[in-house]
Amino acid sequence: MPEQRISAHDAALVSKAIDRLAPRWTTWTLQTVAQHGQMRFTKITAALPWLSTQNTQQILRRMHATGLLDRPGHGVYEVSPWGRNADSVHRTLASWHRTHAGGGDPAVAEAERTEDALRRLRGEGAVEVLHALSEHGPLPHGELRQASGLATGTFHYRLQQLQEDQLLTRTGPSFRAAYGLTPAAQALGPIYAELAAFESMAPSAAVQRNPAELAAARTTRANAAVQRTPSAFPGLFSHAPAPQPPVPAHVTALSHPSRTR
């Protein structure tokens, strides 16, 4: 099967999916609730002991507001039917991270790999810059800024971050050298396919999209799934299901401060 290009997928859908899934601890929370079917708030806080009660409450409220979680009863949460589709996205992200970013350290939880991969893609302008380079190939500074449509300050900040995350590189030592995608960034195609398909089936989007478009989105997901090897993913957690111990130092070392720009 030919390699999937980032630019082959709807950048707006990809950005919306990242906005829903990328906030810190979303993956851990979603997978924790999914493991138990339904969970009361007190059980969720016990399963995620490294989070304060206030932080857990804020995370759950946000995930409920964005449609990832349902509340079948007072103080009870479960993964929404649509939120269950995130499992396929998570596995693709973890696989990419294992190959291109995190190595094969078995001590690192799959959920942490997923969150670190999403961290590299979130932030204003990240999708736009990567999409432009996938569409046009290497571009010099000015042309890349124009193609991405970003303001100067945001553009410079995002270039720096994408280079630090090893998704962007220069084609030569000169300051005039063009920017291009690294091999890790070029391998993001399956992730973009999963993210676009996931967002296209969101409850709010389904009302606006006709059946043919939804069928095409499902086909995209199926094609992406063919490239995965399910046996390579024993589970998104390397820790015991419940209760999970505090996040060890080697896991939190992968984390970076949140990016607000």
mmCIF file of C-alpha atoms in Angstrom:
data_model
loop_
_atom_site.group_PDB
_atom_site.id
_atom_site.type_symbol
_atom_site.label_atom_id
_atom_site.label_comp_id
_atom_site.label_asym_id
_atom_site.label_seq_id
_atom_site.Cartn_x
_atom_site.Cartn_y
_atom_site.Cartn_z
ATOM 1 C CA MET A 1 0.000 0.000 0.000
ATOM 2 C CA PRO A 2 1.450 3.426 -0.907
ATOM 3 C CA GLU A 3 2.580 5.731 1.878
ATOM 4 C CA GLN A 4 -0.144 8.068 3.108
ATOM 5 C CA ARG A 5 0.656 11.761 2.873
ATOM 6 C CA ILE A 6 -0.338 14.291 5.512
ATOM 7 C CA SER A 7 -1.780 16.600 2.860
ATOM 8 C CA ALA A 8 -4.191 13.901 1.685
ATOM 9 C CA HIS A 9 -6.345 14.494 4.754
ATOM 10 C CA ASP A 10 -8.543 17.384 5.845
ATOM 11 C CA ALA A 11 -6.343 19.643 7.992
ATOM 12 C CA ALA A 12 -9.366 21.218 9.706
ATOM 13 C CA LEU A 13 -10.657 17.823 10.849
ATOM 14 C CA VAL A 14 -7.192 16.829 12.037
ATOM 15 C CA SER A 15 -6.856 20.056 14.049
ATOM 16 C CA LYS A 16 -10.252 19.582 15.711
ATOM 17 C CA ALA A 17 -9.438 16.007 16.654
ATOM 18 C CA ILE A 18 -6.120 17.092 18.171
ATOM 19 C CA ASP A 19 -7.893 19.828 20.151
ATOM 20 C CA ARG A 20 -10.166 17.178 21.675
ATOM 21 C CA LEU A 21 -7.585 14.470 22.334
ATOM 22 C CA ALA A 22 -4.322 16.295 23.035
ATOM 23 C CA PRO A 23 -4.918 18.066 26.393
ATOM 24 C CA ARG A 24 -2.719 16.484 29.054
ATOM 25 C CA TRP A 25 -4.119 13.362 30.771
ATOM 26 C CA THR A 26 -7.002 12.947 28.304
ATOM 27 C CA THR A 27 -5.647 9.619 27.054
ATOM 28 C CA TRP A 28 -5.002 8.281 30.551
ATOM 29 C CA THR A 29 -8.482 9.281 31.717
ATOM 30 C CA LEU A 30 -10.273 7.957 28.645
ATOM 31 C CA GLN A 31 -8.497 4.596 28.794
ATOM 32 C CA THR A 32 -9.024 4.294 32.553
ATOM 33 C CA VAL A 33 -12.779 4.773 32.220
ATOM 34 C CA ALA A 34 -12.894 2.487 29.157
ATOM 35 C CA GLN A 35 -11.264 -0.337 31.152
ATOM 36 C CA HIS A 36 -13.999 -0.241 33.777
ATOM 37 C CA GLY A 37 -17.096 0.454 31.645
ATOM 38 C CA GLN A 38 -18.606 2.903 34.130
ATOM 39 C CA MET A 39 -16.782 4.664 36.946
ATOM 40 C CA ARG A 40 -17.803 6.971 39.744
ATOM 41 C CA PHE A 41 -15.770 10.114 40.255
ATOM 42 C CA THR A 42 -14.174 8.781 43.440
ATOM 43 C CA LYS A 43 -12.988 5.642 41.625
ATOM 44 C CA ILE A 44 -11.469 7.707 38.817
ATOM 45 C CA THR A 45 -9.513 9.868 41.254
ATOM 46 C CA ALA A 46 -8.242 6.732 42.982
ATOM 47 C CA ALA A 47 -7.127 5.254 39.650
ATOM 48 C CA LEU A 48 -5.247 8.448 38.722
ATOM 49 C CA PRO A 49 -3.547 9.298 42.043
ATOM 50 C CA TRP A 50 -1.022 11.677 40.494
ATOM 51 C CA LEU A 51 -3.855 14.130 39.687
ATOM 52 C CA SER A 52 -5.513 16.345 42.277
ATOM 53 C CA THR A 53 -9.262 16.069 42.797
ATOM 54 C CA GLN A 54 -9.721 19.504 41.246
ATOM 55 C CA ASN A 55 -7.657 18.619 38.166
ATOM 56 C CA THR A 56 -9.543 15.357 37.686
ATOM 57 C CA GLN A 57 -12.849 17.181 37.940
ATOM 58 C CA GLN A 58 -11.772 19.734 35.334
ATOM 59 C CA ILE A 59 -10.554 17.016 32.970
ATOM 60 C CA LEU A 60 -13.810 15.056 33.265
ATOM 61 C CA ARG A 61 -15.933 18.145 32.677
ATOM 62 C CA ARG A 62 -13.953 19.044 29.571
ATOM 63 C CA MET A 63 -14.111 15.518 28.187
ATOM 64 C CA HIS A 64 -17.867 15.399 28.805
ATOM 65 C CA ALA A 65 -18.300 18.770 27.090
ATOM 66 C CA THR A 66 -16.313 17.640 24.039
ATOM 67 C CA GLY A 67 -18.316 14.423 23.704
ATOM 68 C CA LEU A 68 -15.672 11.881 24.747
ATOM 69 C CA LEU A 69 -17.504 10.883 27.941
ATOM 70 C CA ASP A 70 -21.169 10.374 28.858
ATOM 71 C CA ARG A 71 -22.753 10.715 32.295
ATOM 72 C CA PRO A 72 -25.330 7.950 32.718
ATOM 73 C CA GLY A 73 -25.919 8.957 36.327
ATOM 74 C CA HIS A 74 -24.952 11.552 38.920
ATOM 75 C CA GLY A 75 -21.213 11.382 39.459
ATOM 76 C CA VAL A 76 -20.855 8.443 37.066
ATOM 77 C CA TYR A 77 -18.870 8.519 33.804
ATOM 78 C CA GLU A 78 -18.509 6.182 30.849
ATOM 79 C CA VAL A 79 -16.857 6.487 27.436
ATOM 80 C CA SER A 80 -19.347 7.695 24.845
ATOM 81 C CA PRO A 81 -20.058 5.513 21.787
ATOM 82 C CA TRP A 82 -18.100 7.986 19.673
ATOM 83 C CA GLY A 83 -15.322 8.288 22.253
ATOM 84 C CA ARG A 84 -14.632 4.563 21.904
ATOM 85 C CA ASN A 85 -13.348 5.291 18.393
ATOM 86 C CA ALA A 86 -10.367 7.051 19.987
ATOM 87 C CA ASP A 87 -8.863 3.639 20.785
ATOM 88 C CA SER A 88 -7.827 3.191 17.146
ATOM 89 C CA VAL A 89 -6.282 6.675 17.095
ATOM 90 C CA HIS A 90 -4.394 5.991 20.331
ATOM 91 C CA ARG A 91 -2.873 2.767 19.072
ATOM 92 C CA THR A 92 -1.670 4.394 15.868
ATOM 93 C CA LEU A 93 -0.120 7.280 17.835
ATOM 94 C CA ALA A 94 1.621 4.902 20.265
ATOM 95 C CA SER A 95 2.985 2.839 17.389
ATOM 96 C CA TRP A 96 4.380 5.942 15.685
ATOM 97 C CA HIS A 97 5.956 7.129 18.931
ATOM 98 C CA ARG A 98 7.586 3.770 19.575
ATOM 99 C CA THR A 99 9.140 3.780 16.111
ATOM 100 C CA HIS A 100 10.035 7.432 15.645
ATOM 101 C CA ALA A 101 10.244 9.141 19.028
ATOM 102 C CA GLY A 102 10.398 6.985 22.133
ATOM 103 C CA GLY A 103 12.362 3.867 21.343
ATOM 104 C CA GLY A 104 11.285 0.470 22.581
ATOM 105 C CA ASP A 105 11.537 1.003 26.347
ATOM 106 C CA PRO A 106 8.853 -1.376 27.714
ATOM 107 C CA ALA A 107 8.671 0.594 30.967
ATOM 108 C CA VAL A 108 6.975 3.520 29.218
ATOM 109 C CA ALA A 109 3.200 3.168 29.250
ATOM 110 C CA GLU A 110 1.456 3.169 25.878
ATOM 111 C CA ALA A 111 -0.838 5.917 27.143
ATOM 112 C CA GLU A 112 2.194 8.107 27.798
ATOM 113 C CA ARG A 113 3.513 7.435 24.301
ATOM 114 C CA THR A 114 0.144 8.518 22.923
ATOM 115 C CA GLU A 115 0.089 11.732 24.916
ATOM 116 C CA ASP A 116 3.645 12.634 23.976
ATOM 117 C CA ALA A 117 2.897 12.053 20.283
ATOM 118 C CA LEU A 118 -0.182 14.289 20.524
ATOM 119 C CA ARG A 119 1.848 16.943 22.338
ATOM 120 C CA ARG A 120 4.118 17.230 19.304
ATOM 121 C CA LEU A 121 1.130 17.934 17.046
ATOM 122 C CA ARG A 122 -0.850 20.326 19.203
ATOM 123 C CA GLY A 123 -0.386 24.064 19.355
ATOM 124 C CA GLU A 124 -1.363 26.841 16.998
ATOM 125 C CA GLY A 125 0.085 26.360 13.516
ATOM 126 C CA ALA A 126 1.618 22.891 13.923
ATOM 127 C CA VAL A 127 -0.838 21.153 11.609
ATOM 128 C CA GLU A 128 -0.726 24.026 9.123
ATOM 129 C CA VAL A 129 3.089 23.964 8.831
ATOM 130 C CA LEU A 130 3.287 20.185 8.497
ATOM 131 C CA HIS A 131 0.418 20.136 6.017
ATOM 132 C CA ALA A 132 2.036 22.846 3.845
ATOM 133 C CA LEU A 133 5.335 20.982 3.637
ATOM 134 C CA SER A 134 3.585 17.725 2.827
ATOM 135 C CA GLU A 135 1.649 19.455 0.058
ATOM 136 C CA HIS A 136 4.472 21.501 -1.504
ATOM 137 C CA GLY A 137 7.695 19.826 -0.433
ATOM 138 C CA PRO A 138 10.613 21.785 1.146
ATOM 139 C CA LEU A 139 9.965 25.533 1.275
ATOM 140 C CA PRO A 140 12.124 28.536 2.219
ATOM 141 C CA HIS A 141 11.153 30.575 5.242
ATOM 142 C CA GLY A 142 8.988 33.188 3.548
ATOM 143 C CA GLU A 143 7.112 30.778 1.311
ATOM 144 C CA LEU A 144 6.446 28.417 4.198
ATOM 145 C CA ARG A 145 5.004 31.204 6.347
ATOM 146 C CA GLN A 146 2.763 32.285 3.499
ATOM 147 C CA ALA A 147 1.632 28.713 2.786
ATOM 148 C CA SER A 148 0.846 28.079 6.459
ATOM 149 C CA GLY A 149 -1.055 31.366 6.832
ATOM 150 C CA LEU A 150 0.416 32.082 10.266
ATOM 151 C CA ALA A 151 1.302 35.399 11.837
ATOM 152 C CA THR A 152 5.038 36.075 12.050
ATOM 153 C CA GLY A 153 5.402 35.571 15.802
ATOM 154 C CA THR A 154 3.369 32.376 15.882
ATOM 155 C CA PHE A 155 5.193 31.054 12.841
ATOM 156 C CA HIS A 156 8.669 31.533 14.348
ATOM 157 C CA TYR A 157 7.609 29.932 17.637
ATOM 158 C CA ARG A 158 6.076 26.935 15.889
ATOM 159 C CA LEU A 159 9.129 26.405 13.664
ATOM 160 C CA GLN A 160 11.329 26.258 16.741
ATOM 161 C CA GLN A 161 9.069 23.780 18.516
ATOM 162 C CA LEU A 162 8.675 21.515 15.491
ATOM 163 C CA GLN A 163 12.440 21.398 15.067
ATOM 164 C CA GLU A 164 12.926 20.572 18.760
ATOM 165 C CA ASP A 165 10.376 17.776 18.383
ATOM 166 C CA GLN A 166 12.315 16.466 15.355
ATOM 167 C CA LEU A 167 9.448 16.926 12.911
ATOM 168 C CA LEU A 168 11.094 19.722 10.939
ATOM 169 C CA THR A 169 14.599 20.070 9.516
ATOM 170 C CA ARG A 170 16.615 22.387 7.269
ATOM 171 C CA THR A 171 17.825 21.209 3.887
ATOM 172 C CA GLY A 172 21.229 22.865 4.361
ATOM 173 C CA PRO A 173 23.434 24.895 6.745
ATOM 174 C CA SER A 174 22.638 28.271 5.172
ATOM 175 C CA PHE A 175 20.030 30.507 6.808
ATOM 176 C CA ARG A 176 18.389 30.565 3.375
ATOM 177 C CA ALA A 177 18.020 26.785 3.353
ATOM 178 C CA ALA A 178 14.494 25.478 2.955
ATOM 179 C CA TYR A 179 12.525 23.686 5.661
ATOM 180 C CA GLY A 180 11.437 20.107 5.102
ATOM 181 C CA LEU A 181 9.760 17.235 6.919
ATOM 182 C CA THR A 182 11.875 14.734 8.826
ATOM 183 C CA PRO A 183 11.300 10.991 8.259
ATOM 184 C CA ALA A 184 9.297 10.958 11.503
ATOM 185 C CA ALA A 185 6.999 13.686 10.177
ATOM 186 C CA GLN A 186 6.664 11.961 6.819
ATOM 187 C CA ALA A 187 5.406 8.897 8.697
ATOM 188 C CA LEU A 188 2.494 10.829 10.234
ATOM 189 C CA GLY A 189 0.151 9.966 7.354
ATOM 190 C CA PRO A 190 -1.627 7.061 9.128
ATOM 191 C CA ILE A 191 -2.092 9.254 12.212
ATOM 192 C CA TYR A 192 -3.655 12.015 10.123
ATOM 193 C CA ALA A 193 -5.950 9.446 8.501
ATOM 194 C CA GLU A 194 -7.112 8.206 11.917
ATOM 195 C CA LEU A 195 -7.592 11.712 13.317
ATOM 196 C CA ALA A 196 -9.576 12.915 10.287
ATOM 197 C CA ALA A 197 -11.789 9.815 10.313
ATOM 198 C CA PHE A 198 -12.337 10.102 14.076
ATOM 199 C CA GLU A 199 -13.396 13.734 13.895
ATOM 200 C CA SER A 200 -15.604 13.180 10.833
ATOM 201 C CA MET A 201 -17.752 10.844 12.923
ATOM 202 C CA ALA A 202 -18.137 13.262 15.855
ATOM 203 C CA PRO A 203 -21.804 13.754 16.829
ATOM 204 C CA SER A 204 -21.774 17.415 15.799
ATOM 205 C CA ALA A 205 -20.076 16.688 12.467
ATOM 206 C CA ALA A 206 -22.320 13.736 11.584
ATOM 207 C CA VAL A 207 -25.338 16.007 11.287
ATOM 208 C CA GLN A 208 -23.607 18.104 8.658
ATOM 209 C CA ARG A 209 -22.008 15.351 6.578
ATOM 210 C CA ASN A 210 -23.914 13.260 4.057
ATOM 211 C CA PRO A 211 -23.845 9.424 4.081
ATOM 212 C CA ALA A 212 -21.346 9.244 1.218
ATOM 213 C CA GLU A 213 -18.844 11.369 3.138
ATOM 214 C CA LEU A 214 -19.277 9.269 6.284
ATOM 215 C CA ALA A 215 -18.775 6.076 4.279
ATOM 216 C CA ALA A 216 -15.566 7.511 2.825
ATOM 217 C CA ALA A 217 -14.370 8.390 6.339
ATOM 218 C CA ARG A 218 -14.987 4.819 7.509
ATOM 219 C CA THR A 219 -13.081 3.518 4.477
ATOM 220 C CA THR A 220 -10.156 5.784 5.385
ATOM 221 C CA ARG A 221 -10.121 4.314 8.881
ATOM 222 C CA ALA A 222 -10.268 0.774 7.529
ATOM 223 C CA ASN A 223 -7.366 1.402 5.141
ATOM 224 C CA ALA A 224 -5.283 2.847 7.968
ATOM 225 C CA ALA A 225 -6.086 -0.154 10.153
ATOM 226 C CA VAL A 226 -4.693 -2.538 7.544
ATOM 227 C CA GLN A 227 -1.238 -1.037 8.074
ATOM 228 C CA ARG A 228 -1.272 -1.706 11.812
ATOM 229 C CA THR A 229 -0.216 -4.873 13.561
ATOM 230 C CA PRO A 230 -2.580 -5.280 16.537
ATOM 231 C CA SER A 231 -0.333 -7.882 18.163
ATOM 232 C CA ALA A 232 2.302 -5.184 18.634
ATOM 233 C CA PHE A 233 0.070 -3.355 21.119
ATOM 234 C CA PRO A 234 -0.514 -5.387 24.290
ATOM 235 C CA GLY A 235 -2.516 -2.535 25.811
ATOM 236 C CA LEU A 236 -2.301 1.148 26.393
ATOM 237 C CA PHE A 237 -1.188 0.669 29.987
ATOM 238 C CA SER A 238 1.975 -0.995 31.157
ATOM 239 C CA HIS A 239 0.693 -0.651 34.731
ATOM 240 C CA ALA A 240 -1.852 -2.723 36.614
ATOM 241 C CA PRO A 241 -5.443 -1.877 35.572
ATOM 242 C CA ALA A 242 -6.727 -0.627 38.917
ATOM 243 C CA PRO A 243 -5.674 1.090 40.966
ATOM 244 C CA GLN A 244 -2.754 2.405 38.970
ATOM 245 C CA PRO A 245 0.372 3.536 40.850
ATOM 246 C CA PRO A 246 1.680 7.104 40.639
ATOM 247 C CA VAL A 247 3.320 7.966 37.342
ATOM 248 C CA PRO A 248 7.000 7.002 37.707
ATOM 249 C CA ALA A 249 9.802 9.438 37.010
ATOM 250 C CA HIS A 250 10.778 7.795 33.718
ATOM 251 C CA VAL A 251 7.229 8.379 32.447
ATOM 252 C CA THR A 252 6.879 11.981 33.536
ATOM 253 C CA ALA A 253 10.288 12.709 32.025
ATOM 254 C CA LEU A 254 8.652 12.521 28.613
ATOM 255 C CA SER A 255 6.263 15.318 29.520
ATOM 256 C CA HIS A 256 6.830 18.936 28.573
ATOM 257 C CA PRO A 257 5.127 22.110 29.791
ATOM 258 C CA SER A 258 1.842 22.844 28.038
ATOM 259 C CA ARG A 259 2.074 25.062 24.986
ATOM 260 C CA THR A 260 -0.399 27.860 24.877
ATOM 261 C CA ARG A 261 0.728 29.555 21.695
#
